[in-house]
Amino acid sequence: MVYFVGAGTGAADLITVRGARLLERADVIVYAGSLVNPELLRYAKKECEIYNSAEMTLEEVIQTLCSAEEKGKTTVRLHTGDPSIYGAVREQMDELDRRGISYESCPGVSACFGAAASLNLEYTLPGISQSLIITRMAGRTKVPEKESIERFAAHRASMAIYLSAGMIEELSKRLLEGGYEKTTPAALVYKATWDEEEAYICTIETLFDTSVKHGITSTALVLVGDVIAHRHYERSRLYAADFSTAFREKKEGISQ
């Protein structure tokens, strides 16, 4: 059996309990060495075979998974964050399907949620934004035109932009062209939840200067939206005294 496991945002103790238990059981671990915290490998048993996929091609990864399966071994394919977001897992799963090899997925905490925790943010503040757009700039991997930064920016919702730290000047330009104001709050979070994390609050206008000042050109997440300033939002109706739920009757004469 092959398990695709999300390693979480970076801190070794932010992997799920299920993910940690799978690492402890694994006979073989293939981990994304370019981004996964190596401290997570401490969960592995002494005799576990460990491979760094950063040094491997897709074909070599699949061959390793297949070889382990032929020997009746349990394999963990350890991906950064959550495997479903920029994890390149579908192509691996399709290859396993073609070979009749069973697999399961174990979710992880993605970087945008680690960054939100570090900054104590809520992406969905009533009256400000009720949506979170997770996207990236086009680079060596293309992005569909209908999903361009400009088109998403037109919604002025909360945005978490991955894999774009090396293109921040262009990113800022496109955010403004799409409809955000120059003064829209932004955040640059380097290696969220790692020991070496750096997080800076700025605006779209000062985002590039912030990246230059602190030398951040990779392994960083860009957050954009008025929720970062957490001002002028409305309180949730869920806990309002004059709001009934299936668990609580509204209290007459009391307003929020």
Tab-separated table of C-alpha atoms in Angstrom:
chain	number	residue	atom	x	y	z
A	1	MET	CA	0.000	0.000	0.000
A	2	VAL	CA	1.144	3.506	-0.843
A	3	TYR	CA	0.082	6.444	1.307
A	4	PHE	CA	0.281	10.001	0.019
A	5	VAL	CA	0.828	12.024	3.189
A	6	GLY	CA	0.756	15.777	3.677
A	7	ALA	CA	3.737	16.873	5.754
A	8	GLY	CA	2.065	20.102	6.863
A	9	THR	CA	3.349	23.645	6.677
A	10	GLY	CA	6.837	23.056	8.009
A	11	ALA	CA	6.903	22.647	11.782
A	12	ALA	CA	7.413	18.958	12.519
A	13	ASP	CA	4.582	18.857	15.054
A	14	LEU	CA	2.042	20.231	12.568
A	15	ILE	CA	1.734	16.960	10.686
A	16	THR	CA	-1.557	15.210	11.420
A	17	VAL	CA	-1.673	12.407	13.977
A	18	ARG	CA	-2.600	10.018	11.174
A	19	GLY	CA	0.304	11.227	9.057
A	20	ALA	CA	2.779	10.732	11.916
A	21	ARG	CA	1.496	7.208	12.525
A	22	LEU	CA	1.864	6.334	8.866
A	23	LEU	CA	5.473	7.568	8.928
A	24	GLU	CA	6.125	5.369	11.956
A	25	ARG	CA	4.722	2.324	10.125
A	26	ALA	CA	6.432	2.948	6.801
A	27	ASP	CA	9.019	0.553	5.387
A	28	VAL	CA	9.831	3.043	2.633
A	29	ILE	CA	9.521	6.856	2.622
A	30	VAL	CA	9.858	8.975	-0.498
A	31	TYR	CA	9.854	12.599	0.631
A	32	ALA	CA	9.933	15.942	-1.181
A	33	GLY	CA	13.333	16.989	0.122
A	34	SER	CA	13.262	20.471	-1.377
A	35	LEU	CA	10.420	21.555	0.919
A	36	VAL	CA	9.623	18.943	3.565
A	37	ASN	CA	11.146	19.525	7.004
A	38	PRO	CA	13.755	16.739	7.475
A	39	GLU	CA	12.859	16.595	11.164
A	40	LEU	CA	9.765	14.661	10.114
A	41	LEU	CA	12.013	11.763	9.156
A	42	ARG	CA	12.618	11.203	12.867
A	43	TYR	CA	9.224	9.494	12.928
A	44	ALA	CA	10.647	6.767	10.687
A	45	LYS	CA	11.771	3.459	12.140
A	46	LYS	CA	15.478	2.699	12.051
A	47	GLU	CA	15.300	0.188	9.191
A	48	CYS	CA	13.106	2.363	6.964
A	49	GLU	CA	14.413	3.070	3.453
A	50	ILE	CA	14.338	6.811	2.744
A	51	TYR	CA	14.505	8.490	-0.674
A	52	ASN	CA	14.630	12.189	-1.545
A	53	SER	CA	12.359	12.840	-4.528
A	54	ALA	CA	14.007	16.222	-5.178
A	55	GLU	CA	16.825	14.207	-6.748
A	56	MET	CA	14.508	11.880	-8.700
A	57	THR	CA	12.423	11.951	-11.872
A	58	LEU	CA	8.763	10.912	-11.901
A	59	GLU	CA	9.764	7.587	-13.448
A	60	GLU	CA	12.302	6.943	-10.680
A	61	VAL	CA	9.712	7.771	-8.008
A	62	ILE	CA	7.190	5.384	-9.556
A	63	GLN	CA	9.791	2.643	-9.868
A	64	THR	CA	10.646	3.022	-6.173
A	65	LEU	CA	6.980	2.817	-5.195
A	66	CYS	CA	6.432	-0.220	-7.415
A	67	SER	CA	9.539	-2.006	-6.152
A	68	ALA	CA	8.396	-1.544	-2.557
A	69	GLU	CA	4.911	-2.818	-3.440
A	70	GLU	CA	6.335	-5.937	-5.082
A	71	LYS	CA	8.105	-6.714	-1.814
A	72	GLY	CA	4.942	-6.201	0.235
A	73	LYS	CA	6.239	-3.062	1.902
A	74	THR	CA	4.270	-0.069	3.194
A	75	THR	CA	5.315	3.151	1.472
A	76	VAL	CA	4.721	6.779	2.412
A	77	ARG	CA	5.007	9.376	-0.324
A	78	LEU	CA	5.576	12.455	1.811
A	79	HIS	CA	4.580	15.754	0.206
A	80	THR	CA	4.851	19.276	1.538
A	81	GLY	CA	1.725	20.981	2.930
A	82	ASP	CA	-1.363	19.231	1.642
A	83	PRO	CA	-0.788	16.921	-1.350
A	84	SER	CA	-3.883	18.247	-3.142
A	85	ILE	CA	-2.411	21.747	-3.566
A	86	TYR	CA	0.502	21.965	-6.023
A	87	GLY	CA	1.519	18.459	-4.993
A	88	ALA	CA	1.804	16.911	-8.486
A	89	VAL	CA	0.161	13.796	-7.028
A	90	ARG	CA	-2.411	13.081	-9.748
A	91	GLU	CA	0.236	11.943	-12.218
A	92	GLN	CA	1.670	9.583	-9.615
A	93	MET	CA	-1.750	8.181	-8.760
A	94	ASP	CA	-2.536	7.594	-12.427
A	95	GLU	CA	0.682	5.613	-12.830
A	96	LEU	CA	-0.207	3.495	-9.786
A	97	ASP	CA	-3.722	2.972	-11.194
A	98	ARG	CA	-2.217	1.651	-14.417
A	99	ARG	CA	-0.224	-0.863	-12.398
A	100	GLY	CA	-3.087	-1.887	-10.141
A	101	ILE	CA	-1.372	-0.575	-6.980
A	102	SER	CA	-3.634	0.605	-4.158
A	103	TYR	CA	-3.081	3.971	-2.468
A	104	GLU	CA	-4.700	6.332	0.001
A	105	SER	CA	-4.305	10.028	0.806
A	106	CYS	CA	-3.738	11.649	4.190
A	107	PRO	CA	-4.365	15.415	4.211
A	108	GLY	CA	-1.974	17.982	5.609
A	109	VAL	CA	-2.001	21.641	6.640
A	110	SER	CA	-1.227	23.831	3.642
A	111	ALA	CA	1.086	26.839	3.850
A	112	CYS	CA	-1.694	29.422	3.604
A	113	PHE	CA	-3.211	28.083	6.811
A	114	GLY	CA	0.139	27.979	8.564
A	115	ALA	CA	0.699	31.594	7.515
A	116	ALA	CA	-2.751	32.572	8.772
A	117	ALA	CA	-1.984	30.967	12.115
A	118	SER	CA	1.343	32.769	12.378
A	119	LEU	CA	-0.358	36.115	11.705
A	120	ASN	CA	-3.582	35.292	13.603
A	121	LEU	CA	-5.636	35.961	10.489
A	122	GLU	CA	-9.156	35.030	9.492
A	123	TYR	CA	-9.504	34.975	5.720
A	124	THR	CA	-13.310	35.139	5.735
A	125	LEU	CA	-14.331	38.222	7.692
A	126	PRO	CA	-18.011	39.176	7.245
A	127	GLY	CA	-18.408	42.364	5.250
A	128	ILE	CA	-14.828	42.134	3.931
A	129	SER	CA	-14.371	38.799	2.185
A	130	GLN	CA	-16.136	35.464	2.295
A	131	SER	CA	-13.804	33.759	-0.159
A	132	LEU	CA	-10.179	32.654	-0.226
A	133	ILE	CA	-8.514	32.376	-3.630
A	134	ILE	CA	-5.528	30.029	-3.708
A	135	THR	CA	-3.482	30.568	-6.845
A	136	ARG	CA	-0.049	31.170	-8.341
A	137	MET	CA	1.685	33.259	-10.983
A	138	ALA	CA	2.423	31.679	-14.339
A	139	GLY	CA	6.058	30.647	-14.562
A	140	ARG	CA	7.659	27.483	-15.896
A	141	THR	CA	4.264	25.930	-15.238
A	142	LYS	CA	1.529	27.711	-17.145
A	143	VAL	CA	-1.702	29.030	-15.615
A	144	PRO	CA	-4.953	29.073	-17.636
A	145	GLU	CA	-5.734	32.577	-18.911
A	146	LYS	CA	-9.125	32.485	-17.180
A	147	GLU	CA	-7.224	32.092	-13.891
A	148	SER	CA	-4.860	35.025	-14.342
A	149	ILE	CA	-3.909	37.147	-11.347
A	150	GLU	CA	-5.770	40.100	-12.885
A	151	ARG	CA	-9.028	38.180	-13.199
A	152	PHE	CA	-8.873	36.895	-9.648
A	153	ALA	CA	-7.853	40.325	-8.332
A	154	ALA	CA	-11.067	41.780	-9.783
A	155	HIS	CA	-12.983	40.013	-6.996
A	156	ARG	CA	-10.887	41.769	-4.317
A	157	ALA	CA	-11.325	38.704	-2.121
A	158	SER	CA	-8.648	37.267	0.156
A	159	MET	CA	-5.822	35.744	-1.861
A	160	ALA	CA	-3.018	33.325	-1.026
A	161	ILE	CA	-0.461	33.289	-3.812
A	162	TYR	CA	1.979	30.381	-3.936
A	163	LEU	CA	5.160	29.806	-5.918
A	164	SER	CA	5.526	33.447	-6.922
A	165	ALA	CA	8.076	34.953	-4.518
A	166	GLY	CA	10.602	35.362	-7.319
A	167	MET	CA	8.146	37.411	-9.412
A	168	ILE	CA	6.778	39.839	-6.829
A	169	GLU	CA	7.341	43.011	-8.854
A	170	GLU	CA	5.261	41.607	-11.714
A	171	LEU	CA	2.754	40.107	-9.281
A	172	SER	CA	2.173	43.487	-7.633
A	173	LYS	CA	1.647	45.120	-11.027
A	174	ARG	CA	-0.953	42.539	-12.012
A	175	LEU	CA	-2.783	42.766	-8.695
A	176	LEU	CA	-3.185	46.509	-9.218
A	177	GLU	CA	-4.217	46.104	-12.838
A	178	GLY	CA	-6.852	43.623	-11.694
A	179	GLY	CA	-8.540	46.049	-9.329
A	180	TYR	CA	-6.865	46.102	-5.919
A	181	GLU	CA	-5.885	49.485	-4.507
A	182	LYS	CA	-2.208	50.300	-3.887
A	183	THR	CA	-2.939	50.521	-0.163
A	184	THR	CA	-4.522	47.069	0.021
A	185	PRO	CA	-2.855	45.172	2.891
A	186	ALA	CA	-0.475	42.372	1.945
A	187	ALA	CA	1.798	39.973	3.777
A	188	LEU	CA	4.976	38.191	2.775
A	189	VAL	CA	5.527	35.003	4.779
A	190	TYR	CA	8.772	33.094	4.350
A	191	LYS	CA	8.747	29.418	5.418
A	192	ALA	CA	5.561	29.660	7.479
A	193	THR	CA	5.767	27.791	10.823
A	194	TRP	CA	9.413	26.782	10.349
A	195	ASP	CA	11.919	27.890	12.980
A	196	GLU	CA	13.343	30.345	10.446
A	197	GLU	CA	9.966	31.843	9.557
A	198	GLU	CA	9.863	35.526	8.596
A	199	ALA	CA	6.583	37.400	8.190
A	200	TYR	CA	6.117	41.000	7.081
A	201	ILE	CA	2.925	43.041	6.797
A	202	CYS	CA	2.947	45.678	4.064
A	203	THR	CA	0.744	46.823	1.168
A	204	ILE	CA	0.621	45.804	-2.463
A	205	GLU	CA	2.513	49.007	-3.280
A	206	THR	CA	5.371	48.142	-0.894
A	207	LEU	CA	5.352	44.374	-1.421
A	208	PHE	CA	8.290	44.308	-3.835
A	209	ASP	CA	10.403	46.655	-1.713
A	210	THR	CA	9.674	44.467	1.301
A	211	SER	CA	10.887	41.372	-0.540
A	212	VAL	CA	14.068	43.151	-1.649
A	213	LYS	CA	14.776	44.578	1.795
A	214	HIS	CA	14.593	41.151	3.422
A	215	GLY	CA	16.063	39.168	0.533
A	216	ILE	CA	13.030	36.937	0.078
A	217	THR	CA	12.845	35.439	-3.412
A	218	SER	CA	11.674	31.865	-2.785
A	219	THR	CA	9.864	29.568	-0.346
A	220	ALA	CA	7.445	32.322	0.569
A	221	LEU	CA	3.727	32.913	0.388
A	222	VAL	CA	2.092	36.199	-0.581
A	223	LEU	CA	-1.198	37.058	1.100
A	224	VAL	CA	-3.405	39.870	-0.164
A	225	GLY	CA	-6.637	41.409	1.061
A	226	ASP	CA	-8.307	43.728	3.525
A	227	VAL	CA	-8.698	40.865	6.012
A	228	ILE	CA	-5.005	41.267	6.815
A	229	ALA	CA	-5.737	44.613	8.462
A	230	HIS	CA	-8.851	43.133	10.171
A	231	ARG	CA	-10.596	46.517	10.335
A	232	HIS	CA	-14.165	47.585	9.493
A	233	TYR	CA	-15.491	44.032	9.409
A	234	GLU	CA	-18.888	42.903	10.657
A	235	ARG	CA	-19.313	40.525	13.555
A	236	SER	CA	-20.482	37.033	12.722
A	237	ARG	CA	-24.234	36.564	13.024
A	238	LEU	CA	-23.671	33.070	14.381
A	239	TYR	CA	-23.099	34.308	17.923
A	240	ALA	CA	-25.395	37.330	17.851
A	241	ALA	CA	-27.918	37.405	20.702
A	242	ASP	CA	-30.788	38.127	18.302
A	243	PHE	CA	-29.900	35.235	15.989
A	244	SER	CA	-31.495	31.809	16.422
A	245	THR	CA	-29.717	28.546	15.635
A	246	ALA	CA	-30.561	24.857	16.014
A	247	PHE	CA	-28.822	24.999	19.386
A	248	ARG	CA	-29.852	28.392	20.779
A	249	GLU	CA	-32.950	30.575	20.728
A	250	LYS	CA	-32.512	34.276	20.110
A	251	LYS	CA	-32.728	36.521	23.133
A	252	GLU	CA	-35.403	39.161	22.808
A	253	GLY	CA	-34.476	42.756	23.526
A	254	ILE	CA	-30.765	42.151	23.013
A	255	SER	CA	-29.044	43.229	19.828
A	256	GLN	CA	-25.468	42.854	18.749
